[in-house]
XYZ file of C-alpha atoms in Angstrom:
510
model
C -31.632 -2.519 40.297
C -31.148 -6.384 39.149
C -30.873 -8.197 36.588
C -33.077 -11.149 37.821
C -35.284 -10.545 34.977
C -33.463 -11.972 32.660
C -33.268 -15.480 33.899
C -36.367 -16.670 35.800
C -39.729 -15.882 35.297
C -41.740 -17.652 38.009
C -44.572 -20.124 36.712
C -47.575 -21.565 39.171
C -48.125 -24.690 36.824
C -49.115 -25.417 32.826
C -51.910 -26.078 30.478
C -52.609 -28.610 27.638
C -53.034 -26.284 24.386
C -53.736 -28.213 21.705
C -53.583 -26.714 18.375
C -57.030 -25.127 16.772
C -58.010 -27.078 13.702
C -58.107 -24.681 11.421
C -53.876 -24.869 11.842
C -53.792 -27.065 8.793
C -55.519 -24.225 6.807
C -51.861 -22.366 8.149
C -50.065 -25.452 7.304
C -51.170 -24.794 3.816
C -50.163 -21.954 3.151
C -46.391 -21.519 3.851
C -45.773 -20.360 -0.183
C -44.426 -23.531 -1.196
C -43.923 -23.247 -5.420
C -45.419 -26.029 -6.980
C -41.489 -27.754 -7.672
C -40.630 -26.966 -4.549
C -43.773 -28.944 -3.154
C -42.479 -31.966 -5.270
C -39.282 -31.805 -4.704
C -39.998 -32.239 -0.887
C -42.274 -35.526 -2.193
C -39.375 -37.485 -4.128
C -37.326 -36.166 -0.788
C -39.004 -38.432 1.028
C -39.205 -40.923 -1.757
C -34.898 -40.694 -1.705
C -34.914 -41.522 2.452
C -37.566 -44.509 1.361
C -34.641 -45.977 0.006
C -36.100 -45.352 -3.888
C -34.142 -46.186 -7.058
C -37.428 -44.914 -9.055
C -39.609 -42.446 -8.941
C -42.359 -41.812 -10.956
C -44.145 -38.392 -11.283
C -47.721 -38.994 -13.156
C -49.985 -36.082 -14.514
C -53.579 -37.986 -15.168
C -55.788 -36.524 -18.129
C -59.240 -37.247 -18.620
C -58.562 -35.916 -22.554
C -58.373 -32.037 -22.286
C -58.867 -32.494 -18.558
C -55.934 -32.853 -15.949
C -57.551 -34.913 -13.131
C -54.554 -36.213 -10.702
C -51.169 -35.767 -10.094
C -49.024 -39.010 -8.387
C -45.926 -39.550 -7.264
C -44.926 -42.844 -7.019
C -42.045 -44.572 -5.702
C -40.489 -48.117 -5.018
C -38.936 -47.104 -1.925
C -39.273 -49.768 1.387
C -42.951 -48.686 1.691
C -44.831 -47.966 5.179
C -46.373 -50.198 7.718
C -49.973 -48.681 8.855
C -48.004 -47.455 11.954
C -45.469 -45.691 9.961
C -48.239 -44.524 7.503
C -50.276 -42.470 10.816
C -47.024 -40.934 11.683
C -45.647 -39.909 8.416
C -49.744 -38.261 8.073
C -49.902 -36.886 11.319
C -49.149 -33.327 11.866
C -46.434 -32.320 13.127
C -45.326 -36.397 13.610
C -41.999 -36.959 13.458
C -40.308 -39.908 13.028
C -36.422 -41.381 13.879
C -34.480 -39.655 10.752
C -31.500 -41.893 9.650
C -28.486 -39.531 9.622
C -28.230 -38.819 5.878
C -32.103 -38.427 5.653
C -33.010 -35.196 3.248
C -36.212 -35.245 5.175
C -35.687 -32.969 9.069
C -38.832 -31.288 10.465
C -41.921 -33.668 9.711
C -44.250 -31.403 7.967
C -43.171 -31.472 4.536
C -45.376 -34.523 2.559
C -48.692 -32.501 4.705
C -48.006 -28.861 3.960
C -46.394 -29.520 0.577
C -49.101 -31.431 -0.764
C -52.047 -29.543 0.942
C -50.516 -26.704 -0.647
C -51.309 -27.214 -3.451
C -53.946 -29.494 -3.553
C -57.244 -30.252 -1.740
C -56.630 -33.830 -1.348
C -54.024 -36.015 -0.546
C -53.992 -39.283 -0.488
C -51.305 -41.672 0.631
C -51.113 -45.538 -0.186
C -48.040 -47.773 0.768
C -47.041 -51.643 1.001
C -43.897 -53.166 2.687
C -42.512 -56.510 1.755
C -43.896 -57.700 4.584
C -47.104 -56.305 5.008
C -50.148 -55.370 3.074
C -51.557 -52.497 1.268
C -52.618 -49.475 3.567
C -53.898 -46.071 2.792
C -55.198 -43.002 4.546
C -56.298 -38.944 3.019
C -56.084 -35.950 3.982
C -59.383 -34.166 2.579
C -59.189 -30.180 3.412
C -62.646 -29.780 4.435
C -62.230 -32.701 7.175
C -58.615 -31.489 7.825
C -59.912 -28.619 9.588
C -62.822 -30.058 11.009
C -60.781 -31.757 14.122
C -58.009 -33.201 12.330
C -60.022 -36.240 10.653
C -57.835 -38.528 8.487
C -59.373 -40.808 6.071
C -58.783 -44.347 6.262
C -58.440 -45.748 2.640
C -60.547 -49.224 2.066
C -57.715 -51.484 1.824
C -58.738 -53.101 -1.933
C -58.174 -49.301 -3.272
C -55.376 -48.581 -1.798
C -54.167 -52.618 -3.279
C -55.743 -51.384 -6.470
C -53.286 -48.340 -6.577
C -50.308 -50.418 -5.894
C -51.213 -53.028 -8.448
C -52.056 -50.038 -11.292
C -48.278 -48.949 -11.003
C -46.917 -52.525 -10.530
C -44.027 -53.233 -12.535
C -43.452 -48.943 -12.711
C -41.908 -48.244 -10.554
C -43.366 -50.586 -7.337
C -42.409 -54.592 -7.552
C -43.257 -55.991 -4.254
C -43.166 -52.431 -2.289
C -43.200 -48.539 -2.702
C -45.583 -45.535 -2.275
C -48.086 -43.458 -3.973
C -48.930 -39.900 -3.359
C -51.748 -38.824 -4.601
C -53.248 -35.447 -4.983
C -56.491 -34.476 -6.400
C -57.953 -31.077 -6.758
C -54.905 -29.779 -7.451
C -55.142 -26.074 -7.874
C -53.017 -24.590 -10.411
C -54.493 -27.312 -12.735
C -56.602 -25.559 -15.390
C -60.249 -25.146 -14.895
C -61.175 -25.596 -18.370
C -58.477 -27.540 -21.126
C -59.849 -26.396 -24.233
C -58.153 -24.756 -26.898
C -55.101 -26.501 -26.207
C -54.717 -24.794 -22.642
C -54.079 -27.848 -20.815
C -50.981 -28.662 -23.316
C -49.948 -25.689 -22.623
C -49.552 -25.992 -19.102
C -48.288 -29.314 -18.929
C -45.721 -28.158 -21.398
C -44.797 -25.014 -19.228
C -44.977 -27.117 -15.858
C -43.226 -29.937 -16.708
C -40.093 -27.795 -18.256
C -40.270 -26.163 -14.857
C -40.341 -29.032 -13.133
C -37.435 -31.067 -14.823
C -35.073 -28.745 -13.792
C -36.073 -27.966 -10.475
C -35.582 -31.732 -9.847
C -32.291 -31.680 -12.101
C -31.011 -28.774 -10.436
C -31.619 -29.508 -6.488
C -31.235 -33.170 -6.622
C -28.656 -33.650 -9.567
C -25.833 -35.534 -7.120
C -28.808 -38.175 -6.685
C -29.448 -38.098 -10.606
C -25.853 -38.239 -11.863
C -25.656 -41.921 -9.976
C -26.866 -44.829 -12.062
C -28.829 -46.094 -9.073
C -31.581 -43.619 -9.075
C -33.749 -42.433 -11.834
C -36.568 -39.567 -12.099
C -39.193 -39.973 -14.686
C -42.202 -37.527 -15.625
C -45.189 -39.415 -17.229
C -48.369 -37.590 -18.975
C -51.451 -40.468 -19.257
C -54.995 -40.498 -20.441
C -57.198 -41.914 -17.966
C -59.519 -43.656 -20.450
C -57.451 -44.696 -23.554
C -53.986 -45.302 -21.511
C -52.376 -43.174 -23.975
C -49.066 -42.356 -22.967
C -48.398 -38.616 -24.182
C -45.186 -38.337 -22.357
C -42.506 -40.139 -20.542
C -38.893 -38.916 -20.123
C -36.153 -39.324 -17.539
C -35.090 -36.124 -15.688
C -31.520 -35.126 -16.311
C -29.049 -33.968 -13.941
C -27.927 -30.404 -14.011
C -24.852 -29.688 -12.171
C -24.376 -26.006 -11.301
C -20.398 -27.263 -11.322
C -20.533 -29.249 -14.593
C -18.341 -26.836 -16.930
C -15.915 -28.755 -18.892
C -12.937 -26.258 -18.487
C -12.642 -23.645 -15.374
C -12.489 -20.223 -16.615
C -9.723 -19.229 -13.874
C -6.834 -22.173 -14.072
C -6.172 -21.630 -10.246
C -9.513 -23.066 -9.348
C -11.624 -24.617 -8.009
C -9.729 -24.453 -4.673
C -10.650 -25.021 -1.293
C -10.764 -22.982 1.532
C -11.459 -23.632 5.155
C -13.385 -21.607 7.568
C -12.931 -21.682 10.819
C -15.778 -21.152 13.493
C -15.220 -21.088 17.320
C -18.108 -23.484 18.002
C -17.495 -26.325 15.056
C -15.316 -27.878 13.077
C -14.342 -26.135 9.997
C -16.622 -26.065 7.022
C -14.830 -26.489 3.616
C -15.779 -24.068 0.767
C -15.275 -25.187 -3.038
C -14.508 -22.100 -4.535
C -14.990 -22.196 -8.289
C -15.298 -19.766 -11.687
C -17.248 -20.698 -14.624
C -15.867 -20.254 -17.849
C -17.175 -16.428 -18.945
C -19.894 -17.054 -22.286
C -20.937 -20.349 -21.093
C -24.253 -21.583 -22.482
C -24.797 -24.748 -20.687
C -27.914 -25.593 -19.197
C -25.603 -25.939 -15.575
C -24.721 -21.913 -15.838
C -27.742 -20.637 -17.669
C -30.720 -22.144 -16.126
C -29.692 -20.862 -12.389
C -31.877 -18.105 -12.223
C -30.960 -14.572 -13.200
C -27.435 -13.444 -13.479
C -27.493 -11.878 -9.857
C -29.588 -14.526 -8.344
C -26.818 -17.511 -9.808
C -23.357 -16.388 -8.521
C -22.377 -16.897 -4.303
C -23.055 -19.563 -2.514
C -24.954 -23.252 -3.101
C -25.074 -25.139 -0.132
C -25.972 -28.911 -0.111
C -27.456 -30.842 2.613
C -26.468 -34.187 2.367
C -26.032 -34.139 -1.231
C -29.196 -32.639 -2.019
C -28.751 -28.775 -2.794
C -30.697 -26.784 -1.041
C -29.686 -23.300 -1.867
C -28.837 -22.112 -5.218
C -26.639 -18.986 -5.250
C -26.907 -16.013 -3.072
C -24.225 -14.316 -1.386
C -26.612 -14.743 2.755
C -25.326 -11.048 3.443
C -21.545 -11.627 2.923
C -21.802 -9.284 -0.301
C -24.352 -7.618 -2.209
C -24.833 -9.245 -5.781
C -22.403 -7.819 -8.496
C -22.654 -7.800 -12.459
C -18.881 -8.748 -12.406
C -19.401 -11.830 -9.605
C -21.548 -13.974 -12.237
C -19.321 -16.179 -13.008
C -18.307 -16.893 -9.162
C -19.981 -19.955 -7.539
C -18.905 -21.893 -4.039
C -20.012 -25.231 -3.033
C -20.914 -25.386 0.701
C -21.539 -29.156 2.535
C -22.925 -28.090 5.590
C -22.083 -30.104 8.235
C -24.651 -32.786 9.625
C -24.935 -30.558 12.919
C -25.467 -27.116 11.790
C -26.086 -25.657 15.440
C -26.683 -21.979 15.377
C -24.512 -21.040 12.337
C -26.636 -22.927 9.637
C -30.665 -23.268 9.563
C -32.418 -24.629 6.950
C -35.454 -22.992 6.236
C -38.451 -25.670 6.410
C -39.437 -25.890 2.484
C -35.379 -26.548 2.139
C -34.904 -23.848 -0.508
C -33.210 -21.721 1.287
C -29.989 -21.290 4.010
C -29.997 -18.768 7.022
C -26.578 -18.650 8.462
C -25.566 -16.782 11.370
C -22.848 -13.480 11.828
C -20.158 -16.054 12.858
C -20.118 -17.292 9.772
C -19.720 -13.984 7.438
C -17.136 -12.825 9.363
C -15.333 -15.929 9.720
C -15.366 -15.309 5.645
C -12.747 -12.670 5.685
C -9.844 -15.348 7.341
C -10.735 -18.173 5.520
C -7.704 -19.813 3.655
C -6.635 -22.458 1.436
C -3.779 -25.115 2.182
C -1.279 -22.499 0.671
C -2.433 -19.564 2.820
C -4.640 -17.862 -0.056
C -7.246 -15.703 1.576
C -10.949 -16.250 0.344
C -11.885 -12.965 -0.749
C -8.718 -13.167 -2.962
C -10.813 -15.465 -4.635
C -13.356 -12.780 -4.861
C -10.709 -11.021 -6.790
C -10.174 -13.469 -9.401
C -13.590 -14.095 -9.705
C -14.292 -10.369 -10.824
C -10.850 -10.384 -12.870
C -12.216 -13.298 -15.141
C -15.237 -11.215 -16.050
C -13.943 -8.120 -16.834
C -10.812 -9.538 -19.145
C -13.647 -11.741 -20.713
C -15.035 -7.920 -21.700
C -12.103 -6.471 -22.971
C -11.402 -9.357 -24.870
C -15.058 -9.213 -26.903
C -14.027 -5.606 -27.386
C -16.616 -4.672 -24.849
C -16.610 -1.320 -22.261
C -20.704 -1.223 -22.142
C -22.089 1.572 -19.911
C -24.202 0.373 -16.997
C -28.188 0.643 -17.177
C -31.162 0.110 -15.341
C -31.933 -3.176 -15.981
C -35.397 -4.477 -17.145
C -37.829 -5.565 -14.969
C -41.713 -6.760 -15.383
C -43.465 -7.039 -18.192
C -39.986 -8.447 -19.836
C -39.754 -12.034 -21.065
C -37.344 -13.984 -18.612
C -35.477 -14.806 -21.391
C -34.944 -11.037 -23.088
C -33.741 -10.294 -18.738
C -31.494 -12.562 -18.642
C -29.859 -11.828 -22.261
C -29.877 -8.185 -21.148
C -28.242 -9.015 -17.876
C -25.825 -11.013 -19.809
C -24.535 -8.500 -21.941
C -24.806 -4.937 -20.332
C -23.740 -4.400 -16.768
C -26.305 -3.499 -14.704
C -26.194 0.152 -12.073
C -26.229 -1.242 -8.705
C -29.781 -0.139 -6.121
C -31.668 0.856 -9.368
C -34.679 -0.182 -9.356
C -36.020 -1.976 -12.816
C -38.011 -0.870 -15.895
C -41.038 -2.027 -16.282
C -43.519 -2.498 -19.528
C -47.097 -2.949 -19.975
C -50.162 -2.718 -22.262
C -52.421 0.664 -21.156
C -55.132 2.467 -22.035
C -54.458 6.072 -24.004
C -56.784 8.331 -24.837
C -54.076 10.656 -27.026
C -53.199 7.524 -30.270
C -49.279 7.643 -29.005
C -47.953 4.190 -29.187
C -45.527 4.536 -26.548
C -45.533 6.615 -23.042
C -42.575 6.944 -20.414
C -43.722 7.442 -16.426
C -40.211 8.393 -15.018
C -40.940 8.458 -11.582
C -42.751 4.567 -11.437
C -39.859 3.510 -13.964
C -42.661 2.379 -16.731
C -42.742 2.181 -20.516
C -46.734 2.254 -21.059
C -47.718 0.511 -24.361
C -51.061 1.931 -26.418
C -53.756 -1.160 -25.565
C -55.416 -0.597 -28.933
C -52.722 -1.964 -31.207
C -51.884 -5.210 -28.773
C -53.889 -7.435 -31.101
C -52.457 -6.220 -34.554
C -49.389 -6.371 -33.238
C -49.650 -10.075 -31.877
C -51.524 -11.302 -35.105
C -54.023 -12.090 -33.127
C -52.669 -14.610 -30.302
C -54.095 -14.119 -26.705
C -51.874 -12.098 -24.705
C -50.231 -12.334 -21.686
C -47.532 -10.391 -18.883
C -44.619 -11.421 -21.021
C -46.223 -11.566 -24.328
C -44.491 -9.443 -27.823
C -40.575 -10.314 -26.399
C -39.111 -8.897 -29.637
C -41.162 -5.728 -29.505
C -40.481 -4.981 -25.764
C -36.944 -5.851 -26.332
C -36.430 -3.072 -28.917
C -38.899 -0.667 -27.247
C -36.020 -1.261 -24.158
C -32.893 -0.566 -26.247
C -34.543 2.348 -27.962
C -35.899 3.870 -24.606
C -33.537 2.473 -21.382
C -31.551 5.633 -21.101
C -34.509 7.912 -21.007
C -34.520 6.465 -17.185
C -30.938 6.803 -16.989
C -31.161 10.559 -16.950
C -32.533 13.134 -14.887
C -34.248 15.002 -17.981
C -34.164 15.116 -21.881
C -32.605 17.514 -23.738
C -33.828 18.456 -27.056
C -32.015 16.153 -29.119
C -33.228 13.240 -27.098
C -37.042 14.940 -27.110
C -36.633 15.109 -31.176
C -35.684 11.610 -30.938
C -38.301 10.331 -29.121
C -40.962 12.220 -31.425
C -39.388 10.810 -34.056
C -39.931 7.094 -32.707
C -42.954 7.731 -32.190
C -44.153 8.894 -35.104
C -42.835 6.075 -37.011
C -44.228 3.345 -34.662
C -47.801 4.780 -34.465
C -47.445 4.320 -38.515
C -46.417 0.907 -38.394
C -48.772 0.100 -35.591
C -51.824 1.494 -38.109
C -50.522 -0.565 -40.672
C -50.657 -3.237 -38.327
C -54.172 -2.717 -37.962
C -54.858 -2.130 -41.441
C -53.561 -6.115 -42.790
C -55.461 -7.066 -39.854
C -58.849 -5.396 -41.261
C -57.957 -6.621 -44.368
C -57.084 -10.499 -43.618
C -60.706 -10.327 -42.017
């Protein structure tokens, strides 16, 4: 027997194969969040050479109409303008460019919109536009070739803010997160949700570009007819790395780690002062998701925390973060996934993790050691030896998670407990399911309880909060004993009262 099989496989010739049309319906729907989408936008807006950028939600008074991005980068010729909408184009990437695989202003914006379209002007040349309309899209790859006194039109609208003599607007119309109907104050309310969401996504992932006093990020909210400007700020940098004072005095410290097929890639090991409350430590996702590893791509973060296999997420790790510059050839040992919110990183790497030193010979995972030693002093010095729980899961306000993460450690491969509004035919207010890790809520008293407010997954935080603390160890345990069973009748009894008096005031205020 050979082993011929493994190296040639014998071919009579090839075939053209283009791709089906219907592959931007595919390109559409890679998952990209609605920041990340932008983010890949003002991406593109950075490699443009940009100083401003611009970020414009349209309102036609309780109706959101368009969202643009504008820029005054160095603009496209018509040339550069089929290639950058062409799928799959690619173009010559200067070396520090964020942008890499040539898909991201099609299958970002389609994403989340049904229509793109894309105007630019160079110094040099005039005013050119083409869309991308879904329903043509997939109909044999038809672009749209903008009337050149629109796509002037659009350039002139937004002269002075941020374009002068060049730049770039995106814009995207049916956008499909946008609310259907804006009455009742909906369309505020999303605006005021998205945009929070938004600024620090941008402030996050691009705060190197944001902390120079070149380049500025603004988010603008306009009325279509009256040119009422509701909002206008300037997106602020938020450093994962900006504490004031390290809460470990031996760091941060670098460490080298070196990989048989590159040079060695530097690590900026560093440990966050334990209690912080700056936006840089709290904003970072959940206290698992923010500790390990946040790797930057030519200054523009692409991976915030996340230990990529080297460790499993610990309670006692949260205040450990490492900056990572991956090198400008990442070969095999660092991929970037294509939305750029994420870093796959190969074997060699993790175990190349275990020898990695500093100048003075300090191992990494020593660092690991302080890391975890900076927590758990911070504990004994509050006075603190909390038991582990199960953590909460849906149905929990972010907010309540994270404070509950915060405080109590967390018991490792448990699986979270949930809460939710139900049905129940029996009056309780409250029901445990063990085995799916619920706490079931009685459906009738929702509305008493939130005065009448329209709820929602997350809605009655303070409730839920104490319906955890009272109930979390119930799912700690294999069973109840009778003192736990007498206290849970007792709970009950005493919320089902306040829940009819609830109802009661309610009746009454009616």
């Amino acid at each position: 027997m050979t082993d011929d099989w493994q190296f040639e496989v014998p071919t009579t010739g090839s075939k053209h194969l283009p791709p089906d049309a219907r592959y931007m319906e595919a390109l559409s729907s890679q998952g990209y969040g609605f920041e990340v989408a932008i983010a890949d936008l003002v991406d593109n807006s950075i490699d443009a050479g940009a100083r401003d950028v611009v970020i414009h939600f349209l309102r036609d008074e309780d109706r959101l109409v368009s969202l643009l991005v504008i820029d005054d980068g160095k603009g496209m010729t018509e040339e550069e303008l089929d290639v950058a909408m062409t799928v799959g184009g690619r173009r010559d990437y200067a070396s520090q460019a964020l942008g890499m695989f040539g898909t991201g202003l099609k299958s970002a914006s389609l994403s989340h919109a049904s229509a793109v379209t894309v105007v630019s002007k160079t110094r040099r040349t005039r005013a050119v536009g083409r869309r991308w309309l879904m329903e043509r899209a997939v109909n044999g790859y038809q672009c749209d070739i903008v009337a050149p006194d629109y796509a002037q039109t659009l350039i002139d609208r937004y002269a002075q803010r941020p374009i002068t003599w060049q730049g770039t607007v995106i814009r995207w119309d049916g956008v499909k997160n946008f609310p259907r109907h804006g009455g009742g104050g909906q369309t505020d309310r999303y605006l005021h949700r998205t945009i929070n969401r938004l600024g620090l996504q941008l402030g996050l992932y691009l705060h190197r570009f944001l902390a120079r006093e070149d380049f500025n990020i603004t988010i603008a909210v306009e009325d279509v007819n009256t040119g009422t400007e509701y909002m206008n700020f300037g997106v602020e940098p938020l450093d994962p790395f900006g504490y004031p004072v390290p809460g470990h005095t031996d760091y941060p410290r670098r460490f080298d780690v070196a990989l048989p097929t590159m040079a060695p890639v530097a690590l900026q090991a560093h440990v966050w002062p334990a209690k912080s409350t700056l936006d840089g430590y709290k904003a970072v996702g959940s206290v698992l998701e923010r500790q390990g590893f946040y790797f930057y791509r030519h200054h523009r973060l692409v991976q915030a925390g996340g230990w990529n296999n080297f460790r499993q997420p610990d309670q006692h790790l949260s205040l450990s973060r490492i900056a990572v510059d991956l090198p400008a050839a990442g070969g095999d040992v660092f991929r970037l996934t294509v939305k750029k919110e994420g870093v796959d990183v190969s074997p060699e790497f993790i175990a190349a993790l275990d020898d990695a030193r500093d100048a003075n010979g300090r191992r990494f995972v020593e660092y690991i050691d302080d890391a975890e030693t900076v927590y758990r002093e911070a504990r004994k010095r509050a006075g603190t030896s909390r038991k582990a729980v199960v953590g909460p899961g849906k149905g929990f306000d972010p907010a309540v998670r994270e404070a509950i993460e915060d405080e109590l450690p967390l018991l490792p491969g448990e699986d979270p407990i949930s809460i939710r509004w139900q049905e129940m035919d029996n009056g309780n207010f409250f029901e445990i399911d063990r085995e799916s890790r619920t706490i079931g809520l009685n459906r009738h008293y929702r509305s008493a309880i939130l005065g009448g407010r329209r709820g929602g997954l997350n809605d009655a935080p303070t409730l839920k909060s104490l319906m955890y603390l009272l109930l979390h160890q119930v799912f700690e345990k294999e069973y109840s004993g009778s003192r736990e069973k007498d206290n849970l009748q007792l709970w009950q009894s005493v919320l089902v009262s306040a829940a009819r008096a609830e109802l009661e005031r309610v009746g009454d205020d009616d």
